[in-house]
Structures are given as structure tokens and as C-alpha cells.
């Protein structure tokens, strides 16, 4: 991983003064998740008045948070949750949004703004849809405006969905906590009341068995570590050439290692056999293994094109078919359905020069996930994708210095994310509580300024 010395420098007293005077980016030290720490420290202000606000207040009080409807003009606050549930036209947004604006200068470092509204797609009324889409615009723009590690994200509820549903709680907790440190300007949709709250929020994956592909290093190793920390047993998969590193990761997470190439025809069968023999179950599949073989399309050769498509998307399609037809991954008696989480990329959303092959594979993953959602829902399961932006890994450390320095600053948080940030989002989507969120691609990119 390449060291981000600039962020270290900015966060010294002298560095802050100089870089501010020169108008340079101000990357903050982000608040990240620690299992024993409170979800968030300081007052959480709820704006808007409806049954939804009351339900959220009850939930937050249950987590022993300092919930307020009003705060003094000089009081520091940790988060604002703005509920736009009852806006039926854009003109009705103003009261809540201006109250939100009035609080922003009081937001602590790594503060949180969460907007909550009903799904725009679920109303045919032009004024109501305009209001709901308006909240998207507010949220994205505000995410660009926040400083000091603050983030703004939206929570989008299906029409009539009960706001006390477990998946609303899971999303709210994820967005308030340090787990979402590098997620900003994004929207989490909750479509059903399914979901089971954990007995212990520090172990949301207790009793679950997860397989992580490409686990020998980078983001995959971080995913294995995070799922293990959250209570899951982990099967770490990678190619035989990475055997030694793979064994070390498996050892670190008290899991098991399985050497295989995910493009092999029998890859899924081998994973199922391994899971059956060692654990007697399989609950979570994380398709993380991926490769890049960058070339401008004018210079593209068949081996670069085919290998990227084969590893990054065809293998996942093939493996999912086998998993979904297996009894091990679909236990009828189980109320917690299976979870699949795939790695996409912001290149699959915005495109990237030299990456037609990679972007095709990652856009493909986004399509696969949305089209597979109904199949998973029929099994009480979910399938989602995570699209990382610039993440500090061996892959990005190889980018020449000047290009890397520009790429890592071009987001609202002015820094690269860590593999752990991607892993936290995956752990959240894989949890039994998040059963109402499926078919989604959630970006972990600090709100990339380039592309969508
Ligand atoms: P990495 O190159 O450090 O690790 C990928 C792992 O996958 C390696 O251990 C490799 O041996 C394994 N792998 C490759 N082909 C395999 C195969 N056929 N069978 C089994 N294992 C295989 O990559 P990194 O950076 O950790 O990325 C992980 C995922 O995140 C990839 O899907 C990547 O496309 C995606 N991603 C990464 C970003 C970043 O900034 N690093 C940004 C966006 C997406």
C-alpha cells in the first residue's frame, strides 16, 4: 500500500495552516468503526415531523444515543437525520432542508447527514416524484459541501414500508457508524420488512459461514478479517500460486483455505463440498476475486479481453447458478436466506480510459446483481454489489505517483479509501439484518468527482 503522506502532513498543526493558506485539499482523518465504541458520539438531531420520525427516535433511543429534536445554537452535534417523508411537492421541502442547513456549522468532524424519503419510482404523481428526486439532489450536493470527513447519504424506503423494519435499523446504524467512513453521496434502498436484528450488534454475523474469493491479499484479505471480526467463519479462496499468502490469511481469521481458480467449471462445487465438510453450511458468498488487463480498445487483444470477462463476471454467473441450485446454500428451514455480495467498480459506472474490458465486466456485475435479485428474494436471500472507487491497495500503489496523487484526491473526502472500508460495507450487506436491501450497487468511493 502506498503511504498517503499528504494526509499525514495536513493533519499536523503546521501542515493544516500552510495547506489551507494555499487552498489545497484538506483530507481529514476519518472516524472508522471500533467494535466497543458507541455507534456515534454526540447529539443526533431528528428533523421533520411524521410517524417515521417517531419510529426512528424510538430506534435511536434504544441504542442509547443522545436523540434531539432541537439543539442550542452553539452545541456541537454528531449527526442530523432529515426525514422528508411527508413532502408532496418540491415547495414542501424547504422547511426541513433549511433547518438542516442551519445545523451544518455545528457538525463535528466525521459528522453524518442522513436524508430519509420514499422511493421516487413508486409514485406516479409528478409533484411527489419531483419532491423525492429533489431529496436525491440535496443529498448529493450536500455530500460535496461537507468538510472534515463528514458524509451525506440517503435512505430510500419503499412506499408504505414500516420504518421500524430491521433493514431500516441496519442501514441507519451502518450510515451513522464508522463502518460507512468512505461512503458518501449514496442511497440505500429498503424494499421489504424482512430481516433479523442481531442479538449483539458487535457480532452481526454470528453463526454464519462465508466464502471470500481472492482472499489472499488486498481487499479480499480485509473482507475475510472483517467478516471474522463480525462473527462469521470464513473460507478463504485464491489461486494455488497465492497459496502461502492465502494460508496466512486463513490462519489470521481462524478460517480455512481453499486453493482454486474460480474460472474452473467445478469451482462452485468444490466450494460447496469444502463448506459441507468443514462447517455443514454456507450462508454468504463474496465474489471479490478480480483482475485488470488494461489496454486501449484500439490495441486490445483476445487474451486481455477474455481473461477479464472470464474472471470478473462469467465465473460469478456460473458459480451463482450452482449455488442457487444447491441445498446447502438454500436451507428451506432457515429464516435467514443466503447472501451474495459482488465486487463491482466505479469504472463499471463511469467508465475509464484503457478499461473497456474491465468496465464491461464490472458493469456486467451490476446487471447480474439487479437481475438476480428476484431469484434470491424467492429464497429470502439478497444479492448486492459494492463499487469501490480509489482504494489504497497493491493494485493502486503501482499507479505512477502523479496520477495516483490526483486520483486519490478526486473525491469529496480528498483521500483514498482503505480495503477495510470496502469490507465494512460488504459485512453490512451480508448481515441477516439487511434482508430488505437487494439488487443494489453501493459505491464506496468517497463520492468520486469523476463519472456518475
Ligand atoms: P488484488 O489484485 O490485490 O487481489 C485480487 C485477488 O484475487 C488476488 O489475491 C488474486 O490472486 C485473486 N484472483 C485473481 N484471479 C483469480 C482466480 N481466477 N481465481 C481465484 N482467485 C483469483 O485486487 P484488489 O485491489 O484487492 O481488488 C479486489 C476486488 O476489488 C477486485 O474485484 C477489483 O476489481 C475490485 N476493485 C478494486 C479497486 C481498488 O482500488 N483496489 C477499485 C474497484 C474495484
Tab-separated table of C-alpha atoms and ligand atoms in Angstrom:
chain	number	residue	atom	x	y	z
A	1	UNK	CA	0.000	0.000	0.000
A	2	UNK	CA	1.421	3.446	-0.882
A	3	UNK	CA	1.629	5.789	2.090
A	4	UNK	CA	-0.617	8.874	1.945
A	5	UNK	CA	1.986	11.292	3.365
A	6	UNK	CA	-0.020	14.345	2.303
A	7	UNK	CA	-2.925	13.416	4.611
A	8	UNK	CA	-0.416	12.887	7.448
A	9	UNK	CA	1.054	16.338	6.747
A	10	UNK	CA	-2.307	18.134	6.559
A	11	UNK	CA	-3.228	16.698	9.928
A	12	UNK	CA	-0.286	18.339	11.699
A	13	UNK	CA	-0.849	21.898	13.024
A	14	UNK	CA	1.765	23.366	10.687
A	15	UNK	CA	0.573	21.367	7.684
A	16	UNK	CA	-3.025	22.456	8.189
A	17	UNK	CA	-2.039	26.158	8.267
A	18	UNK	CA	0.088	26.007	5.123
A	19	UNK	CA	-2.239	23.859	3.011
A	20	UNK	CA	-5.261	25.987	3.996
A	21	UNK	CA	-3.421	29.173	3.080
A	22	UNK	CA	-2.556	27.665	-0.318
A	23	UNK	CA	-6.140	26.475	-0.893
A	24	UNK	CA	-5.037	22.822	-1.118
A	25	UNK	CA	-7.314	19.811	-0.373
A	26	UNK	CA	-7.948	19.123	3.313
A	27	UNK	CA	-8.285	15.345	3.782
A	28	UNK	CA	-9.414	14.604	7.339
A	29	UNK	CA	-8.676	11.582	9.483
A	30	UNK	CA	-11.875	9.589	9.084
A	31	UNK	CA	-13.739	8.093	12.022
A	32	UNK	CA	-13.658	4.329	11.497
A	33	UNK	CA	-15.534	1.528	13.225
A	34	UNK	CA	-14.288	0.065	16.501
A	35	UNK	CA	-16.430	-2.779	17.907
A	36	UNK	CA	-16.509	-1.495	21.508
A	37	UNK	CA	-17.051	2.188	20.680
A	38	UNK	CA	-20.538	3.793	20.644
A	39	UNK	CA	-22.293	3.904	17.251
A	40	UNK	CA	-21.671	7.653	17.191
A	41	UNK	CA	-20.734	10.107	19.941
A	42	UNK	CA	-22.733	13.293	20.486
A	43	UNK	CA	-26.250	14.540	19.793
A	44	UNK	CA	-28.189	13.089	16.838
A	45	UNK	CA	-30.795	15.599	15.646
A	46	UNK	CA	-34.003	14.396	14.005
A	47	UNK	CA	-35.731	16.834	11.638
A	48	UNK	CA	-39.184	16.573	10.113
A	49	UNK	CA	-42.386	15.521	11.750
A	50	UNK	CA	-44.187	12.333	10.867
A	51	UNK	CA	-44.748	8.849	12.198
A	52	UNK	CA	-41.437	7.944	10.587
A	53	UNK	CA	-39.543	10.430	12.743
A	54	UNK	CA	-41.130	8.995	15.881
A	55	UNK	CA	-40.223	5.432	14.866
A	56	UNK	CA	-36.613	6.460	14.196
A	57	UNK	CA	-36.420	8.282	17.535
A	58	UNK	CA	-37.507	5.096	19.323
A	59	UNK	CA	-34.895	3.068	17.490
A	60	UNK	CA	-32.076	5.526	18.244
A	61	UNK	CA	-33.092	5.802	21.907
A	62	UNK	CA	-32.952	2.005	22.068
A	63	UNK	CA	-29.284	2.314	21.078
A	64	UNK	CA	-28.818	4.813	23.923
A	65	UNK	CA	-27.989	7.667	21.562
A	66	UNK	CA	-28.460	11.295	22.555
A	67	UNK	CA	-31.508	11.957	20.345
A	68	UNK	CA	-32.729	15.547	19.989
A	69	UNK	CA	-35.408	17.466	18.104
A	70	UNK	CA	-33.667	20.789	18.849
A	71	UNK	CA	-30.162	21.848	19.886
A	72	UNK	CA	-28.701	25.079	21.187
A	73	UNK	CA	-27.019	27.400	18.648
A	74	UNK	CA	-23.504	26.645	19.871
A	75	UNK	CA	-23.837	22.955	20.679
A	76	UNK	CA	-21.730	20.522	18.625
A	77	UNK	CA	-23.712	17.713	17.003
A	78	UNK	CA	-22.724	14.298	15.675
A	79	UNK	CA	-25.425	13.698	13.086
A	80	UNK	CA	-28.604	15.056	11.540
A	81	UNK	CA	-31.324	12.802	10.180
A	82	UNK	CA	-33.687	14.751	7.947
A	83	UNK	CA	-36.991	12.993	7.262
A	84	UNK	CA	-38.721	14.127	4.063
A	85	UNK	CA	-41.437	11.529	4.269
A	86	UNK	CA	-44.329	13.962	4.004
A	87	UNK	CA	-43.127	16.236	1.150
A	88	UNK	CA	-45.659	16.005	-1.693
A	89	UNK	CA	-44.142	18.735	-3.854
A	90	UNK	CA	-40.736	20.444	-4.124
A	91	UNK	CA	-42.118	23.535	-2.350
A	92	UNK	CA	-42.717	21.406	0.749
A	93	UNK	CA	-39.017	20.536	1.101
A	94	UNK	CA	-37.936	23.960	2.284
A	95	UNK	CA	-38.753	23.858	5.983
A	96	UNK	CA	-36.752	20.692	6.707
A	97	UNK	CA	-33.901	21.426	4.318
A	98	UNK	CA	-33.372	24.947	5.660
A	99	UNK	CA	-33.441	23.653	9.238
A	100	UNK	CA	-30.787	21.141	8.148
A	101	UNK	CA	-28.700	23.909	6.607
A	102	UNK	CA	-28.876	25.875	9.844
A	103	UNK	CA	-27.245	22.990	11.736
A	104	UNK	CA	-24.349	22.186	9.419
A	105	UNK	CA	-21.828	24.547	11.021
A	106	UNK	CA	-22.364	22.697	14.298
A	107	UNK	CA	-21.498	19.285	12.809
A	108	UNK	CA	-18.498	17.575	14.425
A	109	UNK	CA	-15.642	16.097	12.347
A	110	UNK	CA	-16.728	12.864	10.595
A	111	UNK	CA	-20.317	14.011	11.186
A	112	UNK	CA	-23.229	12.377	9.444
A	113	UNK	CA	-26.201	13.671	7.499
A	114	UNK	CA	-28.832	11.106	6.553
A	115	UNK	CA	-31.836	12.021	4.448
A	116	UNK	CA	-34.798	9.688	4.541
A	117	UNK	CA	-37.513	9.624	1.890
A	118	UNK	CA	-39.865	7.341	-0.035
A	119	UNK	CA	-38.800	5.770	-3.318
A	120	UNK	CA	-39.293	8.222	-6.230
A	121	UNK	CA	-40.113	5.313	-8.588
A	122	UNK	CA	-43.130	4.362	-6.555
A	123	UNK	CA	-45.266	7.396	-7.153
A	124	UNK	CA	-46.846	8.359	-10.451
A	125	UNK	CA	-47.685	11.820	-9.120
A	126	UNK	CA	-45.315	14.269	-10.887
A	127	UNK	CA	-45.130	16.692	-7.949
A	128	UNK	CA	-44.441	13.938	-5.415
A	129	UNK	CA	-41.799	12.344	-7.636
A	130	UNK	CA	-40.221	15.749	-8.193
A	131	UNK	CA	-40.015	16.242	-4.414
A	132	UNK	CA	-38.477	12.815	-3.845
A	133	UNK	CA	-35.949	13.220	-6.669
A	134	UNK	CA	-35.262	16.646	-5.178
A	135	UNK	CA	-34.070	14.993	-1.974
A	136	UNK	CA	-31.589	12.972	-4.055
A	137	UNK	CA	-30.228	16.229	-5.457
A	138	UNK	CA	-29.990	17.778	-1.993
A	139	UNK	CA	-28.160	14.749	-0.621
A	140	UNK	CA	-25.598	14.522	-3.445
A	141	UNK	CA	-24.876	18.243	-3.393
A	142	UNK	CA	-24.590	18.382	0.369
A	143	UNK	CA	-22.120	15.466	0.300
A	144	UNK	CA	-19.900	17.666	-1.897
A	145	UNK	CA	-20.220	20.547	0.562
A	146	UNK	CA	-19.408	18.767	3.824
A	147	UNK	CA	-15.907	19.087	5.268
A	148	UNK	CA	-13.778	17.391	7.943
A	149	UNK	CA	-14.725	13.835	6.999
A	150	UNK	CA	-18.473	14.484	7.093
A	151	UNK	CA	-20.722	12.390	4.838
A	152	UNK	CA	-24.280	12.701	3.499
A	153	UNK	CA	-26.257	9.687	2.321
A	154	UNK	CA	-29.901	8.854	1.655
A	155	UNK	CA	-32.110	6.109	2.993
A	156	UNK	CA	-34.888	5.332	0.500
A	157	UNK	CA	-37.904	3.436	1.761
A	158	UNK	CA	-40.427	1.613	-0.374
A	159	UNK	CA	-43.935	3.135	-0.226
A	160	UNK	CA	-45.731	2.164	3.000
A	161	UNK	CA	-42.694	0.310	4.394
A	162	UNK	CA	-42.777	0.274	8.183
A	163	UNK	CA	-39.859	2.480	9.355
A	164	UNK	CA	-39.255	0.196	12.321
A	165	UNK	CA	-38.259	-2.659	9.913
A	166	UNK	CA	-34.935	-4.371	10.795
A	167	UNK	CA	-33.339	-3.370	7.481
A	168	UNK	CA	-34.061	0.307	8.169
A	169	UNK	CA	-32.298	-0.097	11.511
A	170	UNK	CA	-29.371	-1.902	9.862
A	171	UNK	CA	-28.945	0.812	7.222
A	172	UNK	CA	-29.304	3.616	9.757
A	173	UNK	CA	-26.711	2.074	12.048
A	174	UNK	CA	-24.314	1.470	9.142
A	175	UNK	CA	-24.637	5.071	7.946
A	176	UNK	CA	-24.224	6.611	11.409
A	177	UNK	CA	-21.262	4.442	12.394
A	178	UNK	CA	-17.634	4.493	11.310
A	179	UNK	CA	-18.381	1.475	9.088
A	180	UNK	CA	-19.513	3.901	6.377
A	181	UNK	CA	-16.453	6.205	6.661
A	182	UNK	CA	-15.797	6.216	2.880
A	183	UNK	CA	-19.439	6.091	1.708
A	184	UNK	CA	-20.824	9.487	0.747
A	185	UNK	CA	-23.425	10.832	-1.682
A	186	UNK	CA	-25.027	7.371	-1.924
A	187	UNK	CA	-28.503	5.883	-1.438
A	188	UNK	CA	-29.542	2.703	0.324
A	189	UNK	CA	-32.954	1.368	-0.612
A	190	UNK	CA	-35.039	-0.779	1.689
A	191	UNK	CA	-37.755	-2.724	-0.134
A	192	UNK	CA	-39.102	-5.179	2.406
A	193	UNK	CA	-39.658	-5.649	6.124
A	194	UNK	CA	-37.586	-8.855	6.083
A	195	UNK	CA	-34.550	-9.080	8.312
A	196	UNK	CA	-33.477	-10.262	11.735
A	197	UNK	CA	-31.791	-7.920	14.179
A	198	UNK	CA	-28.645	-9.354	15.781
A	199	UNK	CA	-28.627	-10.305	19.458
A	200	UNK	CA	-25.323	-8.472	19.700
A	201	UNK	CA	-24.570	-5.602	17.303
A	202	UNK	CA	-20.837	-6.305	17.736
A	203	UNK	CA	-21.355	-9.798	16.238
A	204	UNK	CA	-23.904	-9.282	13.444
A	205	UNK	CA	-22.668	-12.362	11.536
A	206	UNK	CA	-22.583	-14.803	14.471
A	207	UNK	CA	-23.187	-18.379	13.329
A	208	UNK	CA	-22.763	-17.587	9.619
A	209	UNK	CA	-20.328	-19.274	7.228
A	210	UNK	CA	-18.863	-17.128	4.460
A	211	UNK	CA	-16.690	-17.808	1.422
A	212	UNK	CA	-14.482	-14.983	0.124
A	213	UNK	CA	-12.769	-15.335	-3.257
A	214	UNK	CA	-9.462	-13.603	-3.944
A	215	UNK	CA	-8.823	-13.573	-0.195
A	216	UNK	CA	-5.018	-13.894	-0.252
A	217	UNK	CA	-4.393	-10.152	-0.273
A	218	UNK	CA	-5.783	-6.644	-0.724
A	219	UNK	CA	-9.494	-6.055	-0.357
A	220	UNK	CA	-10.236	-9.815	-0.140
A	221	UNK	CA	-7.963	-10.254	2.899
A	222	UNK	CA	-9.677	-7.263	4.556
A	223	UNK	CA	-13.112	-8.769	3.835
A	224	UNK	CA	-12.041	-12.077	5.418
A	225	UNK	CA	-10.812	-10.189	8.513
A	226	UNK	CA	-13.937	-8.069	8.850
A	227	UNK	CA	-16.400	-10.941	8.393
A	228	UNK	CA	-14.450	-12.910	11.008
A	229	UNK	CA	-14.463	-9.948	13.428
A	230	UNK	CA	-18.233	-9.721	12.950
A	231	UNK	CA	-18.645	-13.359	13.991
A	232	UNK	CA	-18.583	-15.365	10.733
A	233	UNK	CA	-16.480	-18.417	9.968
A	234	UNK	CA	-14.526	-17.793	6.803
A	235	UNK	CA	-13.438	-19.963	3.869
A	236	UNK	CA	-10.637	-18.084	2.104
A	237	UNK	CA	-10.300	-18.896	-1.621
A	238	UNK	CA	-7.497	-17.961	-4.021
A	239	UNK	CA	-5.378	-19.432	-6.813
A	240	UNK	CA	-2.699	-22.033	-5.943
A	241	UNK	CA	0.073	-19.537	-6.808
A	242	UNK	CA	-1.084	-17.389	-3.889
A	243	UNK	CA	-1.166	-20.445	-1.585
A	244	UNK	CA	1.241	-19.197	1.049
A	245	UNK	CA	-0.420	-15.802	1.478
A	246	UNK	CA	-3.806	-17.498	1.440
A	247	UNK	CA	-2.823	-19.848	4.250
A	248	UNK	CA	-1.608	-16.865	6.306
A	249	UNK	CA	-4.932	-15.035	5.849
A	250	UNK	CA	-6.952	-18.163	6.690
A	251	UNK	CA	-4.817	-18.614	9.785
A	252	UNK	CA	-5.299	-14.985	10.886
A	253	UNK	CA	-9.073	-15.338	10.741
A	254	UNK	CA	-9.145	-18.852	12.253
A	255	UNK	CA	-10.742	-19.995	8.996
A	256	UNK	CA	-9.894	-22.496	6.281
A	257	UNK	CA	-8.076	-22.043	2.966
A	258	UNK	CA	-9.241	-23.456	-0.344
A	259	UNK	CA	-6.923	-23.155	-3.347
A	260	UNK	CA	-8.810	-22.935	-6.597
A	261	UNK	CA	-9.181	-20.954	-9.784
A	262	UNK	CA	-12.698	-19.505	-9.831
A	263	UNK	CA	-12.862	-19.859	-13.617
A	264	UNK	CA	-12.745	-23.655	-13.314
A	265	UNK	CA	-16.014	-25.346	-14.295
A	266	UNK	CA	-16.285	-27.085	-10.928
A	267	UNK	CA	-15.258	-24.092	-8.750
A	268	UNK	CA	-18.667	-23.726	-7.058
A	269	UNK	CA	-18.991	-27.492	-6.485
A	270	UNK	CA	-15.583	-27.518	-4.784
A	271	UNK	CA	-16.586	-24.606	-2.539
A	272	UNK	CA	-19.836	-26.355	-1.608
A	273	UNK	CA	-18.012	-29.619	-0.823
A	274	UNK	CA	-15.459	-27.760	1.313
A	275	UNK	CA	-18.214	-25.860	3.173
A	276	UNK	CA	-20.200	-29.064	3.748
A	277	UNK	CA	-17.185	-30.977	5.051
A	278	UNK	CA	-15.843	-28.266	7.360
A	279	UNK	CA	-18.958	-26.405	8.526
A	280	UNK	CA	-22.103	-28.163	7.290
A	281	UNK	CA	-23.459	-24.867	5.922
A	282	UNK	CA	-22.805	-21.910	3.621
A	283	UNK	CA	-24.576	-18.580	4.144
A	284	UNK	CA	-22.544	-15.834	2.482
A	285	UNK	CA	-20.685	-15.721	-0.837
A	286	UNK	CA	-18.398	-12.750	-1.515
A	287	UNK	CA	-17.249	-12.630	-5.142
A	288	UNK	CA	-14.151	-10.484	-4.672
A	289	UNK	CA	-11.500	-12.047	-6.961
A	290	UNK	CA	-10.873	-9.795	-9.922
A	291	UNK	CA	-8.158	-8.805	-12.392
A	292	UNK	CA	-7.284	-5.867	-14.628
A	293	UNK	CA	-5.597	-6.166	-18.044
A	294	UNK	CA	-5.743	-2.526	-19.185
A	295	UNK	CA	-5.317	-1.549	-22.861
A	296	UNK	CA	-6.956	0.997	-25.122
A	297	UNK	CA	-9.606	-0.799	-27.170
A	298	UNK	CA	-7.675	0.001	-30.365
A	299	UNK	CA	-4.826	-2.160	-29.001
A	300	UNK	CA	-6.913	-4.807	-27.231
A	301	UNK	CA	-6.007	-8.469	-27.761
A	302	UNK	CA	-8.246	-11.512	-27.215
A	303	UNK	CA	-6.376	-12.791	-24.168
A	304	UNK	CA	-6.674	-9.479	-22.276
A	305	UNK	CA	-10.339	-9.175	-23.151
A	306	UNK	CA	-11.362	-12.774	-22.485
A	307	UNK	CA	-9.460	-13.251	-19.228
A	308	UNK	CA	-11.002	-10.169	-17.597
A	309	UNK	CA	-14.531	-11.164	-18.606
A	310	UNK	CA	-13.929	-14.778	-17.521
A	311	UNK	CA	-12.584	-13.946	-14.033
A	312	UNK	CA	-14.633	-10.859	-13.176
A	313	UNK	CA	-18.104	-11.809	-14.317
A	314	UNK	CA	-18.547	-15.134	-16.162
A	315	UNK	CA	-17.174	-17.083	-13.190
A	316	UNK	CA	-19.673	-15.355	-10.884
A	317	UNK	CA	-22.619	-16.092	-13.170
A	318	UNK	CA	-21.606	-19.761	-13.381
A	319	UNK	CA	-20.979	-20.129	-9.656
A	320	UNK	CA	-24.243	-18.399	-8.701
A	321	UNK	CA	-26.218	-20.874	-10.834
A	322	UNK	CA	-24.654	-23.763	-8.936
A	323	UNK	CA	-25.007	-22.132	-5.518
A	324	UNK	CA	-28.661	-21.306	-6.104
A	325	UNK	CA	-29.392	-24.890	-7.147
A	326	UNK	CA	-27.668	-26.384	-4.136
A	327	UNK	CA	-29.399	-27.384	-0.929
A	328	UNK	CA	-26.523	-26.202	1.222
A	329	UNK	CA	-26.981	-22.564	0.135
A	330	UNK	CA	-30.808	-22.726	0.281
A	331	UNK	CA	-31.820	-24.380	3.501
A	332	UNK	CA	-35.630	-24.349	3.431
A	333	UNK	CA	-35.965	-24.319	7.222
A	334	UNK	CA	-33.724	-21.280	7.656
A	335	UNK	CA	-35.269	-17.844	8.133
A	336	UNK	CA	-32.001	-16.111	7.223
A	337	UNK	CA	-31.695	-16.552	3.485
A	338	UNK	CA	-28.437	-16.674	1.529
A	339	UNK	CA	-26.360	-13.583	0.828
A	340	UNK	CA	-24.274	-12.846	-2.267
A	341	UNK	CA	-22.113	-9.724	-2.470
A	342	UNK	CA	-20.071	-8.981	-5.611
A	343	UNK	CA	-17.276	-6.533	-6.260
A	344	UNK	CA	-18.117	-4.051	-8.996
A	345	UNK	CA	-16.131	-0.841	-9.501
A	346	UNK	CA	-16.779	2.830	-10.168
A	347	UNK	CA	-15.151	2.067	-13.572
A	348	UNK	CA	-18.234	-0.041	-14.237
A	349	UNK	CA	-20.418	3.016	-13.555
A	350	UNK	CA	-18.484	5.896	-15.092
A	351	UNK	CA	-16.144	4.055	-17.489
A	352	UNK	CA	-12.397	4.555	-17.563
A	353	UNK	CA	-9.840	5.073	-20.321
A	354	UNK	CA	-7.970	1.848	-21.066
A	355	UNK	CA	-10.570	-0.263	-19.269
A	356	UNK	CA	-13.235	-1.292	-21.795
A	357	UNK	CA	-12.701	-4.923	-20.761
A	358	UNK	CA	-12.699	-4.218	-17.021
A	359	UNK	CA	-15.650	-1.806	-17.239
A	360	UNK	CA	-17.625	-4.338	-19.303
A	361	UNK	CA	-17.032	-6.938	-16.604
A	362	UNK	CA	-17.910	-4.603	-13.720
A	363	UNK	CA	-21.000	-3.110	-15.421
A	364	UNK	CA	-21.860	-6.740	-16.083
A	365	UNK	CA	-21.703	-7.471	-12.360
A	366	UNK	CA	-24.098	-4.580	-11.696
A	367	UNK	CA	-26.524	-6.026	-14.265
A	368	UNK	CA	-26.138	-9.543	-12.886
A	369	UNK	CA	-26.926	-8.374	-9.380
A	370	UNK	CA	-30.057	-6.440	-10.274
A	371	UNK	CA	-31.366	-9.262	-12.491
A	372	UNK	CA	-30.702	-11.940	-9.852
A	373	UNK	CA	-32.473	-10.139	-7.039
A	374	UNK	CA	-35.879	-11.758	-7.630
A	375	UNK	CA	-34.328	-15.238	-7.584
A	376	UNK	CA	-32.639	-14.514	-4.281
A	377	UNK	CA	-35.726	-12.904	-2.780
A	378	UNK	CA	-37.683	-16.068	-3.530
A	379	UNK	CA	-35.220	-17.753	-1.131
A	380	UNK	CA	-35.434	-14.922	1.470
A	381	UNK	CA	-31.918	-14.015	0.329
A	382	UNK	CA	-30.246	-10.954	-1.132
A	383	UNK	CA	-27.670	-10.152	-3.780
A	384	UNK	CA	-25.901	-6.802	-3.924
A	385	UNK	CA	-22.737	-5.270	-5.332
A	386	UNK	CA	-20.205	-2.886	-3.875
A	387	UNK	CA	-18.420	-0.490	-6.213
A	388	UNK	CA	-15.144	0.762	-4.744
A	389	UNK	CA	-13.526	3.938	-6.021
A	390	UNK	CA	-9.850	4.651	-5.321
A	391	UNK	CA	-8.757	2.191	-2.622
A	392	UNK	CA	-5.219	2.064	-1.195
A	393	UNK	CA	-4.037	-1.422	-2.268
A	394	UNK	CA	-1.073	-3.048	-4.042
A	395	UNK	CA	-3.002	-2.521	-7.287
A	396	UNK	CA	-3.303	1.263	-6.845
A	397	UNK	CA	0.222	1.555	-5.350
A	398	UNK	CA	1.522	0.589	-8.815
A	399	UNK	CA	-0.036	3.680	-10.435
A	400	UNK	CA	2.669	6.298	-11.184
A	401	UNK	CA	2.982	8.865	-8.342
A	402	UNK	CA	1.468	11.949	-10.023
A	403	UNK	CA	-1.519	10.065	-11.470
A	404	UNK	CA	-2.080	8.324	-8.146
A	405	UNK	CA	-1.956	11.596	-6.199
A	406	UNK	CA	-4.596	13.148	-8.496
A	407	UNK	CA	-6.819	10.033	-8.493
A	408	UNK	CA	-6.864	9.667	-4.714
A	409	UNK	CA	-7.837	13.330	-4.117
A	410	UNK	CA	-10.634	13.456	-6.703
A	411	UNK	CA	-13.459	12.709	-4.314
A	412	UNK	CA	-15.387	14.643	-1.687
A	413	UNK	CA	-13.227	13.248	1.142
A	414	UNK	CA	-9.953	14.145	-0.699
A	415	UNK	CA	-8.333	10.775	0.034
A	416	UNK	CA	-8.268	7.128	-0.977
A	417	UNK	CA	-10.356	4.605	0.908
A	418	UNK	CA	-8.916	1.634	2.785
A	419	UNK	CA	-9.626	-2.038	1.989
A	420	UNK	CA	-11.408	-2.113	5.365
A	421	UNK	CA	-13.916	0.485	4.146
A	422	UNK	CA	-14.997	-1.829	1.333
A	423	UNK	CA	-15.053	-4.764	3.747
A	424	UNK	CA	-17.312	-2.938	6.245
A	425	UNK	CA	-19.892	-2.269	3.530
A	426	UNK	CA	-19.801	-5.908	2.437
A	427	UNK	CA	-20.227	-7.100	6.033
A	428	UNK	CA	-23.258	-4.819	6.420
A	429	UNK	CA	-24.899	-6.084	3.201
A	430	UNK	CA	-24.150	-9.698	4.197
A	431	UNK	CA	-25.805	-9.379	7.600
A	432	UNK	CA	-29.147	-11.046	8.434
A	433	UNK	CA	-30.481	-7.607	9.414
A	434	UNK	CA	-30.027	-6.222	5.876
A	435	UNK	CA	-32.537	-8.621	4.305
A	436	UNK	CA	-34.674	-5.792	2.892
A	437	UNK	CA	-31.923	-4.434	0.637
A	438	UNK	CA	-31.297	-6.356	-2.593
A	439	UNK	CA	-30.290	-5.735	-6.203
A	440	UNK	CA	-28.361	-2.632	-5.154
A	441	UNK	CA	-24.894	-1.438	-6.169
A	442	UNK	CA	-23.494	0.619	-3.333
A	443	UNK	CA	-20.471	2.786	-4.047
A	444	UNK	CA	-17.616	3.038	-1.553
A	445	UNK	CA	-15.773	5.866	-3.227
A	446	UNK	CA	-15.849	8.968	-1.008
A	447	UNK	CA	-18.146	10.389	-3.723
A	448	UNK	CA	-15.801	10.268	-6.735
A	449	UNK	CA	-15.916	13.569	-8.569
A	450	UNK	CA	-15.486	11.871	-11.927
A	451	UNK	CA	-18.307	9.961	-13.538
A	452	UNK	CA	-21.759	9.181	-12.151
B	1	LIG	P1	-5.737	-7.711	-5.850
B	1	LIG	O1	-5.166	-7.908	-7.199
B	1	LIG	O2	-4.859	-7.149	-4.771
B	1	LIG	O3	-6.349	-9.089	-5.300
B	1	LIG	C1	-7.165	-9.928	-6.092
B	1	LIG	C2	-7.027	-11.358	-5.605
B	1	LIG	O4	-7.831	-12.157	-6.474
B	1	LIG	C3	-5.586	-11.871	-5.713
B	1	LIG	O5	-5.201	-12.482	-4.497
B	1	LIG	C4	-5.659	-12.862	-6.865
B	1	LIG	O6	-4.732	-13.942	-6.739
B	1	LIG	C5	-7.112	-13.332	-6.788
B	1	LIG	N1	-7.539	-13.910	-8.059
B	1	LIG	C6	-7.357	-13.397	-9.307
B	1	LIG	N2	-7.826	-14.266	-10.229
B	1	LIG	C7	-8.327	-15.329	-9.565
B	1	LIG	C8	-8.933	-16.544	-9.969
B	1	LIG	N3	-9.117	-16.851	-11.262
B	1	LIG	N4	-9.321	-17.430	-9.015
B	1	LIG	C9	-9.132	-17.151	-7.684
B	1	LIG	N5	-8.553	-16.019	-7.250
B	1	LIG	C10	-8.158	-15.111	-8.175
B	1	LIG	O7	-7.041	-6.800	-6.060
B	1	LIG	P2	-7.799	-5.810	-5.058
B	1	LIG	O8	-7.325	-4.444	-5.299
B	1	LIG	O9	-7.778	-6.335	-3.664
B	1	LIG	O10	-9.291	-5.894	-5.647
B	1	LIG	C11	-10.262	-6.828	-5.184
B	1	LIG	C12	-11.551	-6.610	-5.960
B	1	LIG	O11	-11.971	-5.243	-5.835
B	1	LIG	C13	-11.423	-6.876	-7.457
B	1	LIG	O12	-12.614	-7.468	-7.925
B	1	LIG	C14	-11.255	-5.479	-8.028
B	1	LIG	O13	-11.659	-5.421	-9.363
B	1	LIG	C15	-12.147	-4.674	-7.125
B	1	LIG	N6	-11.819	-3.245	-7.084
B	1	LIG	C16	-10.635	-2.778	-6.560
B	1	LIG	C17	-10.365	-1.407	-6.522
B	1	LIG	C18	-9.106	-0.844	-5.928
B	1	LIG	O14	-8.967	0.398	-5.883
B	1	LIG	N7	-8.168	-1.641	-5.456
B	1	LIG	C19	-11.317	-0.451	-7.074
B	1	LIG	C20	-12.517	-1.039	-7.601
B	1	LIG	C21	-12.745	-2.385	-7.596
